[in-house]
Amino acid sequence: MSTALVFNDYGGPETQELIDRDIPLPGPLGLEASGVVTAVGEGVEEFAVGDEVLGLVAPGHGGIASYTVLTAGQIELEPGQSLLLLGAAGGVGLMAAQIGKVHQFTVLGVAGIVDLIVDLVGGQPLRDMAPLAKNPRNVISTVDPAAVRELGGAGIQRTPEALEKITDVIKYGLVDPHVRARLSLADAQKAVAAVESGHLAGKVVVEP
């Protein structure tokens, strides 16, 4: 059995509840998770029970849970070129800004014509900012693939390889993940509400 935060209806955080269900869980929340391996799937050789891991949750699973399942195109910029971030105050945005500085990009909020736009918001803000890109192909979105493709850009997905690179730059002290709050699983609804409010700058960690 696993305790997980799931939606029980359409709506905001008030429609979410903690439930106990057999693994795998239907539609729980949370895209990333860290913890200790309790079991490995068939053919998995690089990890063993007891290993400490960090990764992306498998499709159909969620990271805000006592137990979960993890899964066992790139635009090149030159130093000095500009990077525009939408939604830069969130945990992912702060990380992207720091990684941009590591690569010596000029990291901007909202400005004039830029070489690359990384969208972490989607919707109308993406449509409003996309014309600022010098080349529409250099508009990428992690949250609204349909809109960004319509605008001539590309949608990207979180991948284990990308997460591994981010973990490396954190490990070597090049960036700070900006963990702003640590909440227990019992307070998972508060964690989701804090993220969705848009007023919290940084990552929210839910601990079992």
PDB file of C-alpha atoms in Angstrom:
ATOM      1  CA  MET A   1       0.000   0.000   0.000  1.00  0.00           C
ATOM      2  CA  SER A   2       1.051   3.598  -0.615  1.00  0.00           C
ATOM      3  CA  THR A   3      -0.333   6.898   0.677  1.00  0.00           C
ATOM      4  CA  ALA A   4      -0.578   9.455  -2.129  1.00  0.00           C
ATOM      5  CA  LEU A   5      -2.149  12.816  -2.907  1.00  0.00           C
ATOM      6  CA  VAL A   6      -4.722  12.489  -5.710  1.00  0.00           C
ATOM      7  CA  PHE A   7      -7.512  14.513  -7.291  1.00  0.00           C
ATOM      8  CA  ASN A   8     -11.031  13.405  -6.366  1.00  0.00           C
ATOM      9  CA  ASP A   9     -12.774  15.981  -8.616  1.00  0.00           C
ATOM     10  CA  TYR A  10     -12.069  18.868 -11.000  1.00  0.00           C
ATOM     11  CA  GLY A  11     -10.815  22.029  -9.296  1.00  0.00           C
ATOM     12  CA  GLY A  12      -7.995  23.362  -7.143  1.00  0.00           C
ATOM     13  CA  PRO A  13      -6.167  22.015  -4.089  1.00  0.00           C
ATOM     14  CA  GLU A  14      -9.459  21.669  -2.205  1.00  0.00           C
ATOM     15  CA  THR A  15     -10.354  18.736  -4.508  1.00  0.00           C
ATOM     16  CA  GLN A  16      -7.247  16.757  -3.504  1.00  0.00           C
ATOM     17  CA  GLU A  17      -7.027  14.157  -0.757  1.00  0.00           C
ATOM     18  CA  LEU A  18      -4.556  11.696   0.729  1.00  0.00           C
ATOM     19  CA  ILE A  19      -5.590   8.099   0.107  1.00  0.00           C
ATOM     20  CA  ASP A  20      -4.184   4.626   0.705  1.00  0.00           C
ATOM     21  CA  ARG A  21      -4.186   2.483  -2.432  1.00  0.00           C
ATOM     22  CA  ASP A  22      -2.330  -0.410  -3.940  1.00  0.00           C
ATOM     23  CA  ILE A  23       0.664   0.379  -6.164  1.00  0.00           C
ATOM     24  CA  PRO A  24       0.430   1.477  -9.003  1.00  0.00           C
ATOM     25  CA  LEU A  25      -1.654   4.502  -8.084  1.00  0.00           C
ATOM     26  CA  PRO A  26      -4.157   6.154 -10.441  1.00  0.00           C
ATOM     27  CA  GLY A  27      -3.190   9.705 -11.297  1.00  0.00           C
ATOM     28  CA  PRO A  28      -1.308  10.910  -8.192  1.00  0.00           C
ATOM     29  CA  LEU A  29       0.599  14.210  -8.206  1.00  0.00           C
ATOM     30  CA  GLY A  30       4.317  15.042  -8.312  1.00  0.00           C
ATOM     31  CA  LEU A  31       6.736  14.727 -11.241  1.00  0.00           C
ATOM     32  CA  GLU A  32       9.972  14.109  -9.324  1.00  0.00           C
ATOM     33  CA  ALA A  33      10.903  12.094  -6.238  1.00  0.00           C
ATOM     34  CA  SER A  34      13.883  11.077  -4.140  1.00  0.00           C
ATOM     35  CA  GLY A  35      14.223   8.258  -1.644  1.00  0.00           C
ATOM     36  CA  VAL A  36      15.528   4.752  -1.068  1.00  0.00           C
ATOM     37  CA  VAL A  37      14.932   1.879  -3.516  1.00  0.00           C
ATOM     38  CA  THR A  38      12.659  -0.830  -2.060  1.00  0.00           C
ATOM     39  CA  ALA A  39      12.316  -2.916  -5.246  1.00  0.00           C
ATOM     40  CA  VAL A  40      13.594  -2.918  -8.831  1.00  0.00           C
ATOM     41  CA  GLY A  41      11.887  -3.919 -12.037  1.00  0.00           C
ATOM     42  CA  GLU A  42      12.802  -6.769 -14.341  1.00  0.00           C
ATOM     43  CA  GLY A  43      16.027  -6.110 -16.247  1.00  0.00           C
ATOM     44  CA  VAL A  44      17.140  -3.192 -14.038  1.00  0.00           C
ATOM     45  CA  GLU A  45      20.809  -3.698 -13.214  1.00  0.00           C
ATOM     46  CA  GLU A  46      22.176  -0.233 -12.438  1.00  0.00           C
ATOM     47  CA  PHE A  47      20.191   0.113  -9.188  1.00  0.00           C
ATOM     48  CA  ALA A  48      19.654  -2.163  -6.190  1.00  0.00           C
ATOM     49  CA  VAL A  49      17.439  -2.222  -3.104  1.00  0.00           C
ATOM     50  CA  GLY A  50      18.814   0.247  -0.569  1.00  0.00           C
ATOM     51  CA  ASP A  51      20.250   2.707  -3.122  1.00  0.00           C
ATOM     52  CA  GLU A  52      19.469   6.384  -2.578  1.00  0.00           C
ATOM     53  CA  VAL A  53      17.979   7.794  -5.795  1.00  0.00           C
ATOM     54  CA  LEU A  54      16.593  10.956  -7.358  1.00  0.00           C
ATOM     55  CA  GLY A  55      14.580  10.864 -10.561  1.00  0.00           C
ATOM     56  CA  LEU A  56      11.417  11.385 -12.589  1.00  0.00           C
ATOM     57  CA  VAL A  57       8.366   9.333 -11.713  1.00  0.00           C
ATOM     58  CA  ALA A  58       7.110   6.811 -14.253  1.00  0.00           C
ATOM     59  CA  PRO A  59       3.979   7.615 -16.302  1.00  0.00           C
ATOM     60  CA  GLY A  60       0.844   7.029 -14.260  1.00  0.00           C
ATOM     61  CA  HIS A  61       2.626   7.510 -10.942  1.00  0.00           C
ATOM     62  CA  GLY A  62       3.296  10.507  -8.707  1.00  0.00           C
ATOM     63  CA  GLY A  63       6.064  11.771  -6.467  1.00  0.00           C
ATOM     64  CA  ILE A  64       3.847  13.032  -3.637  1.00  0.00           C
ATOM     65  CA  ALA A  65       3.451   9.576  -2.142  1.00  0.00           C
ATOM     66  CA  SER A  66       4.994   7.303   0.480  1.00  0.00           C
ATOM     67  CA  TYR A  67       5.976   4.900  -2.338  1.00  0.00           C
ATOM     68  CA  THR A  68       6.257   5.528  -6.070  1.00  0.00           C
ATOM     69  CA  VAL A  69       7.920   4.227  -9.242  1.00  0.00           C
ATOM     70  CA  LEU A  70      10.787   5.994 -11.026  1.00  0.00           C
ATOM     71  CA  THR A  71      11.896   5.575 -14.609  1.00  0.00           C
ATOM     72  CA  ALA A  72      15.361   3.776 -14.570  1.00  0.00           C
ATOM     73  CA  GLY A  73      16.680  17.667 -28.660  1.00  0.00           C
ATOM     74  CA  GLN A  74      18.800  20.413 -27.425  1.00  0.00           C
ATOM     75  CA  ILE A  75      19.256  24.060 -28.503  1.00  0.00           C
ATOM     76  CA  GLU A  76      22.858  25.295 -28.427  1.00  0.00           C
ATOM     77  CA  LEU A  77      23.667  28.850 -27.348  1.00  0.00           C
ATOM     78  CA  GLU A  78      27.036  30.561 -27.278  1.00  0.00           C
ATOM     79  CA  PRO A  79      28.325  32.414 -24.193  1.00  0.00           C
ATOM     80  CA  GLY A  80      27.012  35.972 -24.238  1.00  0.00           C
ATOM     81  CA  GLN A  81      23.797  35.144 -26.088  1.00  0.00           C
ATOM     82  CA  SER A  82      20.543  35.968 -24.332  1.00  0.00           C
ATOM     83  CA  LEU A  83      18.023  33.718 -22.586  1.00  0.00           C
ATOM     84  CA  LEU A  84      14.514  34.890 -21.627  1.00  0.00           C
ATOM     85  CA  LEU A  85      12.748  33.003 -18.840  1.00  0.00           C
ATOM     86  CA  LEU A  86       8.977  33.141 -18.292  1.00  0.00           C
ATOM     87  CA  GLY A  87       7.988  32.060 -14.796  1.00  0.00           C
ATOM     88  CA  ALA A  88      11.518  32.637 -13.506  1.00  0.00           C
ATOM     89  CA  ALA A  89      10.468  32.943  -9.840  1.00  0.00           C
ATOM     90  CA  GLY A  90       9.543  29.250  -9.487  1.00  0.00           C
ATOM     91  CA  GLY A  91      11.885  26.454  -8.533  1.00  0.00           C
ATOM     92  CA  VAL A  92      12.500  25.392 -12.128  1.00  0.00           C
ATOM     93  CA  GLY A  93      12.893  28.986 -13.283  1.00  0.00           C
ATOM     94  CA  LEU A  94      15.463  29.830 -10.595  1.00  0.00           C
ATOM     95  CA  MET A  95      17.403  26.701 -11.543  1.00  0.00           C
ATOM     96  CA  ALA A  96      17.250  27.537 -15.262  1.00  0.00           C
ATOM     97  CA  ALA A  97      18.502  31.079 -14.582  1.00  0.00           C
ATOM     98  CA  GLN A  98      21.473  29.793 -12.592  1.00  0.00           C
ATOM     99  CA  ILE A  99      22.322  27.173 -15.221  1.00  0.00           C
ATOM    100  CA  GLY A 100      22.175  29.957 -17.821  1.00  0.00           C
ATOM    101  CA  LYS A 101      24.688  31.972 -15.773  1.00  0.00           C
ATOM    102  CA  VAL A 102      26.963  28.908 -15.501  1.00  0.00           C
ATOM    103  CA  HIS A 103      26.978  28.766 -19.316  1.00  0.00           C
ATOM    104  CA  GLN A 104      27.610  32.532 -19.434  1.00  0.00           C
ATOM    105  CA  PHE A 105      24.272  33.323 -21.090  1.00  0.00           C
ATOM    106  CA  THR A 106      22.715  36.739 -20.559  1.00  0.00           C
ATOM    107  CA  VAL A 107      19.671  35.762 -18.465  1.00  0.00           C
ATOM    108  CA  LEU A 108      16.720  38.148 -18.769  1.00  0.00           C
ATOM    109  CA  GLY A 109      13.195  38.571 -17.500  1.00  0.00           C
ATOM    110  CA  VAL A 110      11.033  40.378 -20.026  1.00  0.00           C
ATOM    111  CA  ALA A 111      13.146  42.427 -22.475  1.00  0.00           C
ATOM    112  CA  GLY A 112      13.640  43.063 -26.193  1.00  0.00           C
ATOM    113  CA  ILE A 113      14.461  40.577 -28.931  1.00  0.00           C
ATOM    114  CA  VAL A 114      16.250  37.552 -27.486  1.00  0.00           C
ATOM    115  CA  ASP A 115      18.005  34.466 -28.856  1.00  0.00           C
ATOM    116  CA  LEU A 116      16.150  31.874 -26.778  1.00  0.00           C
ATOM    117  CA  ILE A 117      12.906  31.793 -24.789  1.00  0.00           C
ATOM    118  CA  VAL A 118      12.347  29.045 -22.201  1.00  0.00           C
ATOM    119  CA  ASP A 119       8.681  29.020 -21.162  1.00  0.00           C
ATOM    120  CA  LEU A 120       7.652  27.548 -17.788  1.00  0.00           C
ATOM    121  CA  VAL A 121       4.144  29.073 -17.755  1.00  0.00           C
ATOM    122  CA  GLY A 122       2.327  28.383 -21.032  1.00  0.00           C
ATOM    123  CA  GLY A 123      -0.964  29.862 -22.173  1.00  0.00           C
ATOM    124  CA  GLN A 124      -1.323  33.555 -22.944  1.00  0.00           C
ATOM    125  CA  PRO A 125       2.013  34.620 -21.367  1.00  0.00           C
ATOM    126  CA  LEU A 126       3.780  32.284 -23.798  1.00  0.00           C
ATOM    127  CA  ARG A 127       1.839  33.740 -26.737  1.00  0.00           C
ATOM    128  CA  ASP A 128       2.613  37.285 -25.578  1.00  0.00           C
ATOM    129  CA  MET A 129       6.348  36.688 -25.201  1.00  0.00           C
ATOM    130  CA  ALA A 130       7.003  34.422 -28.211  1.00  0.00           C
ATOM    131  CA  PRO A 131       7.314  37.383 -30.665  1.00  0.00           C
ATOM    132  CA  LEU A 132      10.370  38.538 -28.661  1.00  0.00           C
ATOM    133  CA  ALA A 133      12.375  35.603 -30.015  1.00  0.00           C
ATOM    134  CA  LYS A 134      14.701  36.407 -32.897  1.00  0.00           C
ATOM    135  CA  ASN A 135      13.932  32.979 -34.360  1.00  0.00           C
ATOM    136  CA  PRO A 136      10.573  31.317 -33.505  1.00  0.00           C
ATOM    137  CA  ARG A 137      12.284  27.908 -33.572  1.00  0.00           C
ATOM    138  CA  ASN A 138      14.171  29.014 -30.458  1.00  0.00           C
ATOM    139  CA  VAL A 139      11.025  29.240 -28.354  1.00  0.00           C
ATOM    140  CA  ILE A 140      10.686  26.142 -26.161  1.00  0.00           C
ATOM    141  CA  SER A 141       8.080  25.279 -23.559  1.00  0.00           C
ATOM    142  CA  THR A 142       8.058  22.652 -20.825  1.00  0.00           C
ATOM    143  CA  VAL A 143       4.339  23.061 -20.087  1.00  0.00           C
ATOM    144  CA  ASP A 144       2.406  23.957 -23.273  1.00  0.00           C
ATOM    145  CA  PRO A 145       3.647  21.867 -26.229  1.00  0.00           C
ATOM    146  CA  ALA A 146       0.562  22.499 -28.352  1.00  0.00           C
ATOM    147  CA  ALA A 147       0.801  26.305 -28.127  1.00  0.00           C
ATOM    148  CA  VAL A 148       4.558  26.455 -28.640  1.00  0.00           C
ATOM    149  CA  ARG A 149       4.375  24.242 -31.743  1.00  0.00           C
ATOM    150  CA  GLU A 150       1.626  26.490 -33.113  1.00  0.00           C
ATOM    151  CA  LEU A 151       3.993  29.435 -32.594  1.00  0.00           C
ATOM    152  CA  GLY A 152       6.809  27.685 -34.486  1.00  0.00           C
ATOM    153  CA  GLY A 153       8.777  26.515 -31.453  1.00  0.00           C
ATOM    154  CA  ALA A 154       9.200  23.183 -29.732  1.00  0.00           C
ATOM    155  CA  GLY A 155       7.849  21.456 -26.656  1.00  0.00           C
ATOM    156  CA  ILE A 156      10.331  19.633 -24.440  1.00  0.00           C
ATOM    157  CA  GLN A 157       9.817  16.970 -21.813  1.00  0.00           C
ATOM    158  CA  ARG A 158      11.611  16.286 -18.569  1.00  0.00           C
ATOM    159  CA  THR A 159      14.041  13.438 -19.127  1.00  0.00           C
ATOM    160  CA  PRO A 160      16.241  11.359 -16.814  1.00  0.00           C
ATOM    161  CA  GLU A 161      19.286  12.653 -18.720  1.00  0.00           C
ATOM    162  CA  ALA A 162      18.335  16.295 -18.073  1.00  0.00           C
ATOM    163  CA  LEU A 163      17.647  15.581 -14.406  1.00  0.00           C
ATOM    164  CA  GLU A 164      21.041  13.894 -14.108  1.00  0.00           C
ATOM    165  CA  LYS A 165      22.752  17.019 -15.505  1.00  0.00           C
ATOM    166  CA  ILE A 166      20.860  19.235 -13.073  1.00  0.00           C
ATOM    167  CA  THR A 167      21.836  16.939 -10.194  1.00  0.00           C
ATOM    168  CA  ASP A 168      25.480  17.229 -11.228  1.00  0.00           C
ATOM    169  CA  VAL A 169      25.494  21.042 -11.220  1.00  0.00           C
ATOM    170  CA  ILE A 170      23.848  21.029  -7.774  1.00  0.00           C
ATOM    171  CA  LYS A 171      26.369  18.489  -6.473  1.00  0.00           C
ATOM    172  CA  TYR A 172      29.304  20.624  -7.589  1.00  0.00           C
ATOM    173  CA  GLY A 173      27.824  23.746  -6.029  1.00  0.00           C
ATOM    174  CA  LEU A 174      27.267  25.579  -9.308  1.00  0.00           C
ATOM    175  CA  VAL A 175      23.566  26.247  -8.625  1.00  0.00           C
ATOM    176  CA  ASP A 176      21.238  26.350  -5.631  1.00  0.00           C
ATOM    177  CA  PRO A 177      17.896  24.476  -5.930  1.00  0.00           C
ATOM    178  CA  HIS A 178      16.301  27.078  -3.588  1.00  0.00           C
ATOM    179  CA  VAL A 179      14.262  24.745  -1.382  1.00  0.00           C
ATOM    180  CA  ARG A 180      11.849  27.224   0.222  1.00  0.00           C
ATOM    181  CA  ALA A 181       9.637  24.825   2.150  1.00  0.00           C
ATOM    182  CA  ARG A 182       9.679  21.256   3.449  1.00  0.00           C
ATOM    183  CA  LEU A 183       6.297  19.786   4.298  1.00  0.00           C
ATOM    184  CA  SER A 184       5.164  16.369   5.460  1.00  0.00           C
ATOM    185  CA  LEU A 185       3.021  14.113   3.286  1.00  0.00           C
ATOM    186  CA  ALA A 186       0.084  14.934   5.552  1.00  0.00           C
ATOM    187  CA  ASP A 187       0.439  18.582   4.462  1.00  0.00           C
ATOM    188  CA  ALA A 188       0.761  17.756   0.744  1.00  0.00           C
ATOM    189  CA  GLN A 189      -2.305  19.838  -0.125  1.00  0.00           C
ATOM    190  CA  LYS A 190      -0.620  22.890   1.398  1.00  0.00           C
ATOM    191  CA  ALA A 191       2.455  22.184  -0.734  1.00  0.00           C
ATOM    192  CA  VAL A 192       0.404  22.058  -3.942  1.00  0.00           C
ATOM    193  CA  ALA A 193      -1.499  25.213  -2.934  1.00  0.00           C
ATOM    194  CA  ALA A 194       1.788  27.045  -2.265  1.00  0.00           C
ATOM    195  CA  VAL A 195       3.133  26.141  -5.719  1.00  0.00           C
ATOM    196  CA  GLU A 196      -0.111  26.973  -7.517  1.00  0.00           C
ATOM    197  CA  SER A 197      -0.376  30.353  -5.758  1.00  0.00           C
ATOM    198  CA  GLY A 198       2.590  31.571  -7.813  1.00  0.00           C
ATOM    199  CA  HIS A 199       3.944  33.499  -4.817  1.00  0.00           C
ATOM    200  CA  LEU A 200       6.560  31.001  -3.649  1.00  0.00           C
ATOM    201  CA  ALA A 201      10.028  31.468  -5.152  1.00  0.00           C
ATOM    202  CA  GLY A 202      11.760  28.086  -5.166  1.00  0.00           C
ATOM    203  CA  LYS A 203      11.128  24.393  -4.690  1.00  0.00           C
ATOM    204  CA  VAL A 204       8.642  22.785  -2.288  1.00  0.00           C
ATOM    205  CA  VAL A 205       9.724  19.364  -0.990  1.00  0.00           C
ATOM    206  CA  VAL A 206       7.166  16.855   0.302  1.00  0.00           C
ATOM    207  CA  GLU A 207       8.691  14.346   2.693  1.00  0.00           C
ATOM    208  CA  PRO A 208       6.999  10.998   3.551  1.00  0.00           C
TER     209      PRO A 208
END
